XYZ file of C-alpha atoms in Angstrom:
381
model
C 120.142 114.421 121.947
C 118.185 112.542 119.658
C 119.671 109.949 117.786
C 117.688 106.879 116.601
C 121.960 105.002 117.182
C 122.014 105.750 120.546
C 121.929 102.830 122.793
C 120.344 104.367 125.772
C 116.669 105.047 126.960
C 113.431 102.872 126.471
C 112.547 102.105 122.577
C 109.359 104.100 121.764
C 107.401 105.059 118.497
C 107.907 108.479 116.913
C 106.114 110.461 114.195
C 108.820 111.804 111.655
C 108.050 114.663 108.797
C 106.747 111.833 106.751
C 104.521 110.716 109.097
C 102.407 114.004 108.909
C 99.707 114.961 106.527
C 97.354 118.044 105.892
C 94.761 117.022 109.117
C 96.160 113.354 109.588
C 98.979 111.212 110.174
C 100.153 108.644 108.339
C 100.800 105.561 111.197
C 101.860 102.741 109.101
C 105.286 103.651 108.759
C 106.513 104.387 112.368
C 109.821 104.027 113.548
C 111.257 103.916 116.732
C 113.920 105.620 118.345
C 115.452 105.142 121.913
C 113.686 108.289 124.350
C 115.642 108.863 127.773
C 113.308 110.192 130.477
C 114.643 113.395 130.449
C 113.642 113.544 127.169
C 110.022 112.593 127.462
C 108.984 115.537 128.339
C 110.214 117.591 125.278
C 109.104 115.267 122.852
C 106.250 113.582 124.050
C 102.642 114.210 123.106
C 99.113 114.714 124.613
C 95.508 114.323 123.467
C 95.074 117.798 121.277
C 98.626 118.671 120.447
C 99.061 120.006 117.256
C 101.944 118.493 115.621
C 103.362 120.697 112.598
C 105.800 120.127 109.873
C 109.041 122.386 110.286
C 110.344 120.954 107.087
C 109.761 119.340 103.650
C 105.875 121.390 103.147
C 106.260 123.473 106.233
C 103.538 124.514 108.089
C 101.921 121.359 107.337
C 99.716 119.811 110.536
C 97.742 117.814 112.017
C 95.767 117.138 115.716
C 97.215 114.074 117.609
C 94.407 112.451 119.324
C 96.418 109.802 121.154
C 95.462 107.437 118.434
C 98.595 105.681 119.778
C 99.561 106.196 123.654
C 103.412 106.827 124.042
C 104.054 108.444 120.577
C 106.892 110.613 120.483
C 108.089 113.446 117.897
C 111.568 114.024 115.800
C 113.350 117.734 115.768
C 112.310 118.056 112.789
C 108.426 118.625 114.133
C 106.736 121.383 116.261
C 104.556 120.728 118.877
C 101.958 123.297 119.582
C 100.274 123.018 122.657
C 97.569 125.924 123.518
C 97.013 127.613 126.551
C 93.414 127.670 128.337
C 92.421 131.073 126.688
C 92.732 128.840 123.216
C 90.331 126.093 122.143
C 93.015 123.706 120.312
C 90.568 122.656 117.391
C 90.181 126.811 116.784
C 94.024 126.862 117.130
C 94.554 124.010 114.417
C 91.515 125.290 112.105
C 93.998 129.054 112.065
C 97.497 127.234 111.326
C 95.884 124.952 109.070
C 93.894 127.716 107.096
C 97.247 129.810 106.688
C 99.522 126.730 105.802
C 97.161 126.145 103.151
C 97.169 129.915 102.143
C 100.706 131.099 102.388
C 100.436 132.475 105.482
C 104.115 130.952 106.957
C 105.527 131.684 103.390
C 106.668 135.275 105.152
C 108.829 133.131 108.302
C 110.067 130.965 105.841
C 114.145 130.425 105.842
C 115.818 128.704 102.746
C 116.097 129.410 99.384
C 115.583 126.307 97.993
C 114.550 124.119 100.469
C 111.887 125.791 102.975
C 111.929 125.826 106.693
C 109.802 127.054 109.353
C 112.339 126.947 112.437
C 110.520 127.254 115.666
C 111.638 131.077 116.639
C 109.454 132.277 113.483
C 107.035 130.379 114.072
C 106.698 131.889 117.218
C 105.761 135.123 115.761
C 102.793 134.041 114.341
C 100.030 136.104 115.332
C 96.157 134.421 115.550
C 92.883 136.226 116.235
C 90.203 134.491 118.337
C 87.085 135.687 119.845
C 85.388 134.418 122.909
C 86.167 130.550 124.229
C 82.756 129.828 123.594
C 82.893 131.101 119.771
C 85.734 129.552 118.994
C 84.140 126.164 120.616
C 80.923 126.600 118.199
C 83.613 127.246 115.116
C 85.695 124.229 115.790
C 82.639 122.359 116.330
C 81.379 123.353 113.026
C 84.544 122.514 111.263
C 85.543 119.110 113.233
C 82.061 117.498 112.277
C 82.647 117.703 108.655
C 86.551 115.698 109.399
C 84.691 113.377 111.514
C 82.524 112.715 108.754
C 85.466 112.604 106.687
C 87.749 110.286 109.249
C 84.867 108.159 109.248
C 84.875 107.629 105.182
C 88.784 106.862 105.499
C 88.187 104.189 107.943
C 85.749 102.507 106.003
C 88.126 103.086 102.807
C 90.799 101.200 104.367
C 88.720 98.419 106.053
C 87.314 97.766 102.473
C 90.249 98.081 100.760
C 92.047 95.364 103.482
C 89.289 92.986 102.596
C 89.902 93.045 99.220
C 93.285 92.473 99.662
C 92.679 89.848 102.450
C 90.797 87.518 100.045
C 93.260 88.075 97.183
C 95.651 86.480 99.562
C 93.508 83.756 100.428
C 92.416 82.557 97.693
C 95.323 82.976 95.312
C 98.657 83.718 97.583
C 97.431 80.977 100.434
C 95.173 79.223 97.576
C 92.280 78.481 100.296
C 89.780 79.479 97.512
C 86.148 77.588 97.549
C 86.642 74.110 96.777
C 90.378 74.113 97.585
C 89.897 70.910 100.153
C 88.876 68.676 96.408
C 91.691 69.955 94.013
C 95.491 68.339 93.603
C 97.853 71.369 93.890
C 101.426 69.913 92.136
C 104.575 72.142 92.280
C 102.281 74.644 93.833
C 99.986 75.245 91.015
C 96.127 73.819 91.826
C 94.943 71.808 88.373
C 93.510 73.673 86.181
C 95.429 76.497 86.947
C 98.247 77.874 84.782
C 101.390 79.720 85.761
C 102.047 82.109 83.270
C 104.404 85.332 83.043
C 102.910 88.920 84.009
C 103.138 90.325 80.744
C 101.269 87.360 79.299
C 98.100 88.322 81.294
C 98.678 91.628 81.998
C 99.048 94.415 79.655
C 102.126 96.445 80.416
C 102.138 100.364 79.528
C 99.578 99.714 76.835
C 99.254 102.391 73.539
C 96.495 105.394 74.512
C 96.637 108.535 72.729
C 95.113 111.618 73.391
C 94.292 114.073 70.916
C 97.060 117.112 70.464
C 96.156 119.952 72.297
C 93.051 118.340 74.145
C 93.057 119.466 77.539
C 93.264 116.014 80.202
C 94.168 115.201 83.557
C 97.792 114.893 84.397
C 98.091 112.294 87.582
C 101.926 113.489 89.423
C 103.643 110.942 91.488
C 102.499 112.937 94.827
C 98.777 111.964 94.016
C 99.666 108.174 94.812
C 98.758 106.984 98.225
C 101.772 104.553 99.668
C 99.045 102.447 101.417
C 95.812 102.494 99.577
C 94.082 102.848 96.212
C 92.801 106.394 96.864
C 94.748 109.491 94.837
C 94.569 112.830 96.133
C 92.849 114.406 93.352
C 94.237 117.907 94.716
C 97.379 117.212 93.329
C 95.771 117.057 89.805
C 96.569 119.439 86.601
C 94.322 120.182 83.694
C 97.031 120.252 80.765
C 97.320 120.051 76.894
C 100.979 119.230 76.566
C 100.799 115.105 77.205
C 103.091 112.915 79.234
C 104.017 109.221 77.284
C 102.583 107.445 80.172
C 98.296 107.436 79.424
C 96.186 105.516 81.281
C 92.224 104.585 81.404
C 89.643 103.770 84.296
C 90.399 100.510 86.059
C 94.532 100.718 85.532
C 96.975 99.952 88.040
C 99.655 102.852 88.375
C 102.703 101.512 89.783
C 105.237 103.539 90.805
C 108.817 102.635 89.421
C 111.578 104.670 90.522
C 113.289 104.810 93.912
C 112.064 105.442 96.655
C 108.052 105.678 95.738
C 108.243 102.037 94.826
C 110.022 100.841 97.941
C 107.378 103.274 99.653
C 104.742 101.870 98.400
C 103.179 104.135 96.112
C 100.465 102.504 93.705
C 97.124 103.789 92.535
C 93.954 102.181 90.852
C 91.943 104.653 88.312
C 88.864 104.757 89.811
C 88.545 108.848 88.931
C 87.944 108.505 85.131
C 84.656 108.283 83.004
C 84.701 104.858 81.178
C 86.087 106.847 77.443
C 88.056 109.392 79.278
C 92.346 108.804 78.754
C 94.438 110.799 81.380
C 98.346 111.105 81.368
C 101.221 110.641 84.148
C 104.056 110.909 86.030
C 106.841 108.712 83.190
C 107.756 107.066 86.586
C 104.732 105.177 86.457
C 104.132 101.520 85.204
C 100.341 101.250 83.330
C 99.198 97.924 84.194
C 96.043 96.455 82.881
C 93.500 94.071 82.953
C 94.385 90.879 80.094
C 93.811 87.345 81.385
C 93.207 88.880 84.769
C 90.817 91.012 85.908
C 91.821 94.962 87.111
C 91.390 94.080 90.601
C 93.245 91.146 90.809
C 96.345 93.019 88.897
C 95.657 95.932 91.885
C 95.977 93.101 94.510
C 98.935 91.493 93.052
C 100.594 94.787 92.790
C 100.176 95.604 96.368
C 101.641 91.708 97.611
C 105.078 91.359 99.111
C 106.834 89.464 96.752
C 105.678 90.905 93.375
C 107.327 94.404 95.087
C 109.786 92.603 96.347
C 111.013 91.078 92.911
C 110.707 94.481 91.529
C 112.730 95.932 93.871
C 115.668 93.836 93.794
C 114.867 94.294 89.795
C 115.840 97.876 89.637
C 118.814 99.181 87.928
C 120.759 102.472 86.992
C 123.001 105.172 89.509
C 122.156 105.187 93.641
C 118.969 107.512 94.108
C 117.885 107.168 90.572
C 117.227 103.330 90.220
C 114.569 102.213 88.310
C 112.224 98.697 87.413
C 112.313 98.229 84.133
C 109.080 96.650 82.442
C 111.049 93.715 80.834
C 111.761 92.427 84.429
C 108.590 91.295 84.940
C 108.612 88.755 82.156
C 110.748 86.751 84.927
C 107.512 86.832 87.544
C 105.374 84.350 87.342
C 101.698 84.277 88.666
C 98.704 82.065 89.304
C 95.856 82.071 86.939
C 92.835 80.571 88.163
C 89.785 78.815 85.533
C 87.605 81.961 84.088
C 84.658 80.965 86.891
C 86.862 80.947 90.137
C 87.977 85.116 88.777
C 84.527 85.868 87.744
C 83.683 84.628 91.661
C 86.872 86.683 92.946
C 85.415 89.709 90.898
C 81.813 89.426 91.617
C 83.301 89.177 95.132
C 85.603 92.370 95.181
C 83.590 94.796 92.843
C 81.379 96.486 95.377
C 84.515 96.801 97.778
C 85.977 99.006 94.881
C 82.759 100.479 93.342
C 81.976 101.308 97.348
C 85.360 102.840 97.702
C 85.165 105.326 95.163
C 82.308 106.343 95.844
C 83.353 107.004 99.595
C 86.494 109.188 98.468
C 83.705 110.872 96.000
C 81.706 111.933 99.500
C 85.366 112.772 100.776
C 86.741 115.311 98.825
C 82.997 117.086 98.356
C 82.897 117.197 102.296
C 86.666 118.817 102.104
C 85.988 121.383 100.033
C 82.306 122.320 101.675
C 84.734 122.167 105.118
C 87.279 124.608 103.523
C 85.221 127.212 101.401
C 83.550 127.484 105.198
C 86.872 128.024 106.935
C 87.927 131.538 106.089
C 84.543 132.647 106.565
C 83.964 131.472 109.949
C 87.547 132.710 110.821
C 86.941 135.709 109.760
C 83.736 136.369 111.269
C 81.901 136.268 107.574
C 79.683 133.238 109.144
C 78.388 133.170 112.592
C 77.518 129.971 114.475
C-alpha cells in the first residue's frame, strides 16, 4: 500500500495530482515516497504513458516522456498505457480533446468535489482510423507542442538568468567593481539599506472607470515557478476587484498556501495605459526606488518569502501576510548607475519572455481549433 510513512522499499520520485498539467508536468515540486518492488510494476512509468488526473480537474493529462528515469505515480493518478492497435500521441490528442470539452463530465462521481475513478474511466469509448492516420494526426498536433515545449524551455532558461544575476550582484553582491568597494555591516558604500515600502510601492491607488469592461487576473493564472500567467484563466468583467494593477507590477500571492507555493506573477500582458483587476489575495508591488524587475527578483528570493511566511497571521488554512509586515524587511539599494546596468542587463530577458509566451498561446490555440477537426475527420493529413 502506498504510504509516503512507510519505512520499507527504495526512496523514489513520484508525480502527485499537483504535479500534472493540461500537456505537461510540473517537476519542480517532486516528492518521494518509499516503492517496494512489488509495487514497481503498478506504479511505475514508461516512455509514452499517459498519466491522467483522477482528481482535483479530472481528466486532466499529460504524456510522460521519461523526462526523469524512475518516476513513479500516486493513487490518486491513472496511467494509460495503449495497446499496439493505438498510436499513444492519437490516444492523448482524444482524452485531452474531451477533458477539455466535457467529455468525462458524464463518468464523473461527486457532487461537490469531482472524480473520475478508474472503472468509469474505463468506459470511455475513442474512435481511431488506420495506425498510419492516426500517426500523420499526432504528428500534426505534436509539432505545434514541440514548438511550444521549445518556447517554455527558453522561458525558463531566461527567466533563471535573470534571477541568477539578481542574486549575484545584489544577494551575493559580486556586482562589477565589487573587488574595489568597502562592504561594512554588509552594506557596499554607497549603498543604502532601506525598508520595502520605502522603495517599493505597496498596493498602490488605480481606478478603473464604473462599468468599463477589464481583465480580471484569478489566483489560478499565477505560475508557482515563473513569471508567465495563463491567460486562459482570464475574465472580461465590469464589476471591479480592490486589487488593480498596471504593466510591469509584481503580483504576489498572500494567502496560504499560494504563497508558500510559490505563486507570483509579473504584468507583462497589459498595454502601457491599460489597468486590470485581481484576485484580493494578491499583493501589487511596484517599481519606486527600484526598478520592476528587480522588485520581481526580490520577490521570487528565499528569504524575502521566507520573512513573509513566518509573517502571516489569522485561523489555520486561512493565514495571511499582511502589507505592514514588510516595513520590517530591509533591502539593498544600489547607486542609480549600478540598477540602470542591472536593468539594461535584464530588460531583453523580460521583453524576450513575453514575447515567447505571446508565440505560445497563438501556437495553442492554432493547435486546438485544429484538434476536433482532425479528430473528427473534418481535416485530412
Amino acid at each position: 500500500m502506498l504510504d509516503e510513512k512507510k519505512n520499507k522499499g527504495e526512496p523514489m520520485p513520484y508525480l502527485a495530482n499537483i504535479n500534472v498539467r493540461w500537456g505537461e508536468f510540473d517537476l519542480d515540486s517532486l516528492r518521494e515516497m518509499r516503492f517496494e518492488p512489488n509495487e514497481l510494476e503498478r506504479y511505475g512509468l514508461k516512455c509514452g504513458d499517459i498519466v491522467m488526473c483522477e482528481g482535483g480537474e479530472p481528466g486532466r493529462c499529460a504524456i510522460w516522456k521519461d523526462e526523469r528515469p524512475g518516476m513513479m505515480i500516486q493513487k490518486a493518478l491513472h496511467r494509460i498505457r495503449p495497446k499496439d492497435e493505438l498510436d499513444y500521441r492519437f490516444l492523448y490528442y482524444s482524452l485531452l480533446y474531451k477533458g477539455r470539452n466535457d467529455g468525462f463530465s458524464g463518468l464523473f462521481t461527486g457532487s461537490t468535489i469531482k472524480h473520475l475513478p478508474g472503472q468509469n474511466l474505463a468506459k470511455v469509448e475513442v474512435a481511431y482510423p488506420s495506425l498510419v492516420e492516426q500517426q500523420r494526426i499526432a504528428a500534426t498536433l505534436s509539432a505545434y507542442d514541440d514548438l511550444i515545449e521549445n518556447n517554455r524551455r527558453r522561458i525558463k532558461l531566461l527567466e533563471e538568468s535573470a534571477r541568477l544575476l539578481y542574486r549575484e550582484w545584489f544577494v551575493h553582491l559580486r556586482f562589477p567593481g565589487h573587488e574595489h568597494v568597502k562592504v561594512t555591516d554588509g552594506v557596499p558604500e554607497g549603498w543604502e539599506q532601506k525598508p520595502v515600502p520605502d522603495v517599493i510601492a505597496l498596493n498602490p491607488t488605480e481606478r478603473i472607470e464604473r462599468g468599463k469592461e477589464a481583465w480580471y487576473v484569478p489566483m489560478s493564472a499565477l505560475s508557482e515557478n515563473g513569471m508567465t500567467v495563463n491567460r486562459g484563466d482570464f475574465e472580461r468583467r465590469t464589476e471591479h476587484t480592490t486589487v488593480k494593477f498596471r504593466r510591469k507590477d509584481v503580483l504576489l500571492a498572500r494567502i496560504t498556501p499560494c504563497l508558500e507555493n510559490g505563486k507570483t506573477g509579473f504584468v507583462y500582458f497589459l498595454d502601457d495605459d491599460e489597468v486590470a483587476c485581481g484576485s484580493t489575495e494578491f499583493i501589487v508591488m511596484r517599481e519606486k526606488e527600484v526598478s520592476a524587475y528587480y522588485t520581481y527578483c526580490l520577490a521570487r528570493t528565499y528569504d524575502f518569502r521566507e520573512h513573509a511566511i513566518k509573517s502571516m497571521i489569522g485561523s489555520s488554512g486561512r493565514q495571511r501576510v499582511q502589507v505592514a509586515a514588510f516595513a520590517e524587511y530591509a533591502v539593498l539599494v544600489p547607486p542609480a548607475s549600478l540598477m540602470k546596468e542591472f536593468n539594461e542587463s535584464v530588460e531583453p530577458m523580460f521583453v524576450q519572455i513575453a514575447t515567447l509566451e505571446r508565440h505560445t498561446e497563438k501556437l495553442g490555440k492554432a493547435r486546438d481549433l485544429l484538434l476536433p477537426r482532425l479528430m473528427s475527420g473534418e481535416v485530412m493529413v
